[in-house]
């Protein structure tokens, strides 16, 4: 039977953990990983053994020893959440011999709050993520997206979700005809996107046909071939039509 992340963290806090009798001192960061693997993720200790002398090889050689039966591998640090096992690379600035720790919260400002060991006994500490390779996530911990929320925060999140699902879709007219204050320039007063489009159309109507339809070579950009001012105007109209479709579909 496995236990929760919180129950596990409370049980190992302040303890010297040695699961394999390896290293000097024998209370290594890897022992925390082995204990967590068995008691929380439901794996066997053998699954967590490093294929080299350094703990980061569990991550770099994943899957090894069948550990993929109870964990999934994720690169980077942006998605870390409570319960993930974070691995630091051999040669990393803060952990030149590599390191592993269990995240107790999502990262913030380049640091992550963890349960870690060595130096010292197993303890809670905020560690820098510089040099972290990624993390392994236990398959038996559901991804609810609310692991690190207080009950009050979870309730607020649910209320926000409910409100968003009841919002009516904005219509194209709301977008195109919403007035806003002009910023800069010589004109004053309010204007709408629809009004701007109408003014542009009126200016193009003043251009002689022979100029409007004359084709010229494109200069710069990624497109090639001849184009006319008429083609450009048609393309602009199509973009506004895309806006309309996005809000009405």
Tab-separated table of C-alpha atoms in Angstrom:
chain	number	residue	atom	x	y	z
A	1	UNK	CA	0.000	0.000	0.000
A	2	UNK	CA	1.352	3.434	-0.926
A	3	UNK	CA	1.028	6.673	1.031
A	4	UNK	CA	0.451	10.286	0.005
A	5	UNK	CA	3.213	12.775	-0.706
A	6	UNK	CA	2.360	14.748	2.423
A	7	UNK	CA	2.323	11.657	4.645
A	8	UNK	CA	5.647	10.527	3.205
A	9	UNK	CA	7.238	13.955	3.669
A	10	UNK	CA	6.124	14.090	7.305
A	11	UNK	CA	7.510	10.600	7.961
A	12	UNK	CA	11.006	11.286	6.568
A	13	UNK	CA	11.496	14.885	7.707
A	14	UNK	CA	14.583	14.971	9.958
A	15	UNK	CA	15.455	11.325	9.304
A	16	UNK	CA	18.736	9.905	8.007
A	17	UNK	CA	17.700	7.537	5.224
A	18	UNK	CA	19.964	4.773	3.901
A	19	UNK	CA	18.332	2.308	1.523
A	20	UNK	CA	21.351	0.789	-0.233
A	21	UNK	CA	24.402	1.148	2.040
A	22	UNK	CA	26.207	2.951	-0.761
A	23	UNK	CA	28.310	6.124	-0.686
A	24	UNK	CA	30.069	8.169	1.930
A	25	UNK	CA	28.276	9.261	3.897
A	26	UNK	CA	25.726	6.509	3.328
A	27	UNK	CA	22.847	8.987	3.694
A	28	UNK	CA	22.713	10.164	0.096
A	29	UNK	CA	20.110	12.088	-1.909
A	30	UNK	CA	19.572	8.888	-3.884
A	31	UNK	CA	18.237	7.168	-0.754
A	32	UNK	CA	15.390	9.679	-0.579
A	33	UNK	CA	14.533	8.803	-4.181
A	34	UNK	CA	14.560	5.060	-3.417
A	35	UNK	CA	12.344	5.496	-0.360
A	36	UNK	CA	9.884	7.675	-2.289
A	37	UNK	CA	9.845	5.262	-5.229
A	38	UNK	CA	8.710	2.388	-2.997
A	39	UNK	CA	6.444	4.082	-0.468
A	40	UNK	CA	4.663	6.658	-2.646
A	41	UNK	CA	4.983	5.520	-6.284
A	42	UNK	CA	4.542	1.817	-5.497
A	43	UNK	CA	7.667	0.612	-7.301
A	44	UNK	CA	10.426	-1.722	-6.211
A	45	UNK	CA	13.759	-0.461	-4.912
A	46	UNK	CA	15.563	-2.181	-7.774
A	47	UNK	CA	13.786	0.085	-10.258
A	48	UNK	CA	15.528	3.116	-8.770
A	49	UNK	CA	19.132	1.976	-8.901
A	50	UNK	CA	21.375	4.254	-10.967
A	51	UNK	CA	23.104	2.560	-13.926
A	52	UNK	CA	26.241	4.671	-13.252
A	53	UNK	CA	27.826	6.022	-10.078
A	54	UNK	CA	25.741	9.186	-10.261
A	55	UNK	CA	22.075	9.645	-9.517
A	56	UNK	CA	21.295	11.688	-12.649
A	57	UNK	CA	21.754	8.522	-14.724
A	58	UNK	CA	18.308	7.377	-13.546
A	59	UNK	CA	16.933	10.265	-15.605
A	60	UNK	CA	19.394	10.214	-18.516
A	61	UNK	CA	19.048	6.425	-18.966
A	62	UNK	CA	15.277	6.367	-18.430
A	63	UNK	CA	13.624	3.901	-18.685
A	64	UNK	CA	16.019	1.756	-16.666
A	65	UNK	CA	15.211	-1.272	-14.514
A	66	UNK	CA	11.545	-0.977	-15.487
A	67	UNK	CA	11.036	2.296	-13.615
A	68	UNK	CA	8.757	3.501	-16.438
A	69	UNK	CA	6.092	1.185	-15.001
A	70	UNK	CA	5.536	3.685	-12.187
A	71	UNK	CA	6.938	6.987	-13.491
A	72	UNK	CA	6.787	9.127	-16.628
A	73	UNK	CA	9.698	11.287	-17.784
A	74	UNK	CA	9.425	15.026	-18.383
A	75	UNK	CA	12.167	17.349	-19.628
A	76	UNK	CA	12.672	20.843	-18.249
A	77	UNK	CA	11.329	22.414	-15.079
A	78	UNK	CA	8.309	24.515	-16.080
A	79	UNK	CA	5.780	21.740	-15.433
A	80	UNK	CA	7.046	20.621	-12.028
A	81	UNK	CA	4.380	20.144	-9.353
A	82	UNK	CA	4.135	18.576	-5.924
A	83	UNK	CA	5.134	14.917	-5.995
A	84	UNK	CA	7.507	15.136	-8.955
A	85	UNK	CA	11.075	13.867	-8.540
A	86	UNK	CA	13.579	16.426	-9.840
A	87	UNK	CA	17.027	15.406	-11.147
A	88	UNK	CA	20.041	17.711	-11.435
A	89	UNK	CA	22.798	16.953	-13.949
A	90	UNK	CA	26.300	15.801	-13.158
A	91	UNK	CA	28.480	18.900	-13.450
A	92	UNK	CA	25.632	21.311	-12.684
A	93	UNK	CA	26.667	24.521	-10.866
A	94	UNK	CA	25.138	23.703	-7.481
A	95	UNK	CA	25.373	19.904	-7.643
A	96	UNK	CA	28.538	18.916	-9.511
A	97	UNK	CA	28.034	15.245	-8.588
A	98	UNK	CA	24.328	15.416	-9.578
A	99	UNK	CA	21.356	15.460	-7.216
A	100	UNK	CA	17.764	14.315	-6.797
A	101	UNK	CA	14.968	15.679	-4.604
A	102	UNK	CA	11.186	15.431	-4.330
A	103	UNK	CA	9.232	18.589	-5.174
A	104	UNK	CA	6.722	19.692	-2.562
A	105	UNK	CA	5.369	22.614	-4.610
A	106	UNK	CA	5.482	24.137	-8.057
A	107	UNK	CA	8.658	26.128	-8.829
A	108	UNK	CA	8.870	29.897	-8.471
A	109	UNK	CA	11.552	32.325	-9.626
A	110	UNK	CA	13.995	29.566	-10.542
A	111	UNK	CA	13.693	27.660	-7.259
A	112	UNK	CA	11.668	24.676	-6.069
A	113	UNK	CA	10.602	23.682	-2.546
A	114	UNK	CA	11.688	20.084	-1.940
A	115	UNK	CA	12.328	17.202	0.404
A	116	UNK	CA	16.060	16.537	0.120
A	117	UNK	CA	19.002	14.843	1.838
A	118	UNK	CA	22.781	15.378	1.834
A	119	UNK	CA	24.105	17.494	3.195
A	120	UNK	CA	22.417	16.646	6.461
A	121	UNK	CA	19.389	14.547	7.213
A	122	UNK	CA	16.256	14.515	5.064
A	123	UNK	CA	14.713	17.959	5.323
A	124	UNK	CA	12.597	20.553	3.542
A	125	UNK	CA	14.587	23.072	1.510
A	126	UNK	CA	14.124	25.413	-1.423
A	127	UNK	CA	16.687	24.478	-4.075
A	128	UNK	CA	17.887	26.357	-7.189
A	129	UNK	CA	16.767	24.777	-10.447
A	130	UNK	CA	19.916	25.723	-12.360
A	131	UNK	CA	21.271	22.553	-13.918
A	132	UNK	CA	18.064	20.542	-13.462
A	133	UNK	CA	17.472	18.035	-16.272
A	134	UNK	CA	13.790	17.447	-15.672
A	135	UNK	CA	11.572	15.341	-13.475
A	136	UNK	CA	9.890	11.968	-13.106
A	137	UNK	CA	6.189	11.992	-12.242
A	138	UNK	CA	4.553	9.110	-10.352
A	139	UNK	CA	1.817	7.497	-12.433
A	140	UNK	CA	-0.399	7.025	-9.379
A	141	UNK	CA	-0.659	10.722	-8.500
A	142	UNK	CA	-3.612	12.231	-10.406
A	143	UNK	CA	-2.965	15.432	-12.325
A	144	UNK	CA	-5.790	17.554	-10.945
A	145	UNK	CA	-4.026	20.873	-11.400
A	146	UNK	CA	-4.945	21.754	-7.815
A	147	UNK	CA	-2.297	19.880	-5.827
A	148	UNK	CA	-0.663	23.010	-4.447
A	149	UNK	CA	-3.858	24.964	-3.767
A	150	UNK	CA	-5.434	25.594	-0.401
A	151	UNK	CA	-9.114	24.571	-0.089
A	152	UNK	CA	-10.065	28.245	-0.430
A	153	UNK	CA	-7.972	28.644	-3.593
A	154	UNK	CA	-9.410	25.461	-5.081
A	155	UNK	CA	-12.934	26.774	-4.434
A	156	UNK	CA	-12.063	30.091	-6.108
A	157	UNK	CA	-10.621	28.256	-9.116
A	158	UNK	CA	-13.794	26.197	-9.472
A	159	UNK	CA	-15.888	29.368	-9.345
A	160	UNK	CA	-13.748	30.952	-12.086
A	161	UNK	CA	-14.095	27.866	-14.271
A	162	UNK	CA	-17.869	27.915	-13.816
A	163	UNK	CA	-18.053	31.615	-14.710
A	164	UNK	CA	-15.967	31.150	-17.846
A	165	UNK	CA	-18.207	28.383	-19.153
A	166	UNK	CA	-21.269	30.649	-18.923
A	167	UNK	CA	-19.758	33.653	-20.699
A	168	UNK	CA	-21.633	34.395	-23.954
A	169	UNK	CA	-19.556	34.474	-27.125
A	170	UNK	CA	-18.737	37.958	-28.306
A	171	UNK	CA	-20.121	38.732	-31.716
A	172	UNK	CA	-18.106	40.153	-34.592
A	173	UNK	CA	-20.007	43.431	-34.311
A	174	UNK	CA	-18.976	43.785	-30.660
A	175	UNK	CA	-15.347	43.519	-31.662
A	176	UNK	CA	-15.416	45.577	-34.838
A	177	UNK	CA	-17.689	48.348	-33.539
A	178	UNK	CA	-16.436	48.754	-29.965
A	179	UNK	CA	-15.293	52.390	-29.553
A	180	UNK	CA	-11.929	53.247	-28.051
A	181	UNK	CA	-9.944	56.436	-27.511
A	182	UNK	CA	-7.421	57.385	-30.163
A	183	UNK	CA	-3.812	57.259	-29.018
A	184	UNK	CA	-1.485	59.856	-30.495
A	185	UNK	CA	-1.830	61.422	-33.913
A	186	UNK	CA	-3.736	64.576	-34.802
A	187	UNK	CA	-7.262	63.157	-34.521
A	188	UNK	CA	-9.269	63.189	-31.292
A	189	UNK	CA	-12.361	61.400	-30.020
A	190	UNK	CA	-13.381	57.787	-30.130
A	191	UNK	CA	-12.988	55.412	-33.049
A	192	UNK	CA	-13.769	51.743	-33.723
A	193	UNK	CA	-11.990	49.058	-35.700
A	194	UNK	CA	-14.959	49.013	-38.074
A	195	UNK	CA	-14.631	52.767	-38.522
A	196	UNK	CA	-10.954	52.405	-39.390
A	197	UNK	CA	-11.738	49.720	-41.970
A	198	UNK	CA	-14.423	51.950	-43.514
A	199	UNK	CA	-12.021	54.896	-43.718
A	200	UNK	CA	-9.352	52.727	-45.380
A	201	UNK	CA	-11.874	51.514	-47.949
A	202	UNK	CA	-12.884	55.108	-48.706
A	203	UNK	CA	-9.249	56.048	-49.367
A	204	UNK	CA	-8.746	53.164	-51.764
A	205	UNK	CA	-11.856	54.241	-53.690
A	206	UNK	CA	-10.048	57.499	-54.561
A	207	UNK	CA	-7.169	55.680	-56.259
A	208	UNK	CA	-7.387	55.501	-60.077
A	209	UNK	CA	-8.087	52.050	-61.466
A	210	UNK	CA	-4.860	51.930	-63.476
A	211	UNK	CA	-2.866	52.478	-60.260
A	212	UNK	CA	-5.012	50.185	-58.174
A	213	UNK	CA	-4.567	47.234	-60.527
A	214	UNK	CA	-0.956	47.816	-61.591
A	215	UNK	CA	1.260	44.882	-60.625
A	216	UNK	CA	4.725	45.267	-59.119
A	217	UNK	CA	7.463	43.058	-57.705
A	218	UNK	CA	7.387	42.353	-54.004
A	219	UNK	CA	10.266	43.827	-52.035
A	220	UNK	CA	11.562	41.823	-49.070
A	221	UNK	CA	9.511	39.455	-46.948
A	222	UNK	CA	8.955	35.764	-47.556
A	223	UNK	CA	6.497	36.043	-50.481
A	224	UNK	CA	7.593	36.141	-54.122
A	225	UNK	CA	6.015	37.123	-57.450
A	226	UNK	CA	4.053	40.154	-58.626
A	227	UNK	CA	1.301	41.756	-56.607
A	228	UNK	CA	-1.090	44.674	-57.048
A	229	UNK	CA	-2.549	47.164	-54.604
A	230	UNK	CA	-5.887	45.511	-55.282
A	231	UNK	CA	-4.416	42.176	-54.111
A	232	UNK	CA	-3.158	43.798	-50.921
A	233	UNK	CA	-6.539	45.301	-50.141
A	234	UNK	CA	-8.221	41.942	-50.782
A	235	UNK	CA	-5.792	40.269	-48.377
A	236	UNK	CA	-6.497	42.885	-45.679
A	237	UNK	CA	-10.245	42.316	-46.094
A	238	UNK	CA	-9.706	38.572	-45.694
A	239	UNK	CA	-7.907	39.145	-42.380
A	240	UNK	CA	-10.843	41.114	-41.014
A	241	UNK	CA	-13.124	38.331	-42.201
A	242	UNK	CA	-10.983	35.897	-40.205
A	243	UNK	CA	-11.584	38.033	-37.121
A	244	UNK	CA	-15.312	37.890	-37.766
A	245	UNK	CA	-15.241	34.100	-38.226
A	246	UNK	CA	-13.329	33.510	-35.000
A	247	UNK	CA	-15.977	35.289	-32.975
A	248	UNK	CA	-18.995	33.807	-34.731
A	249	UNK	CA	-17.956	30.181	-35.175
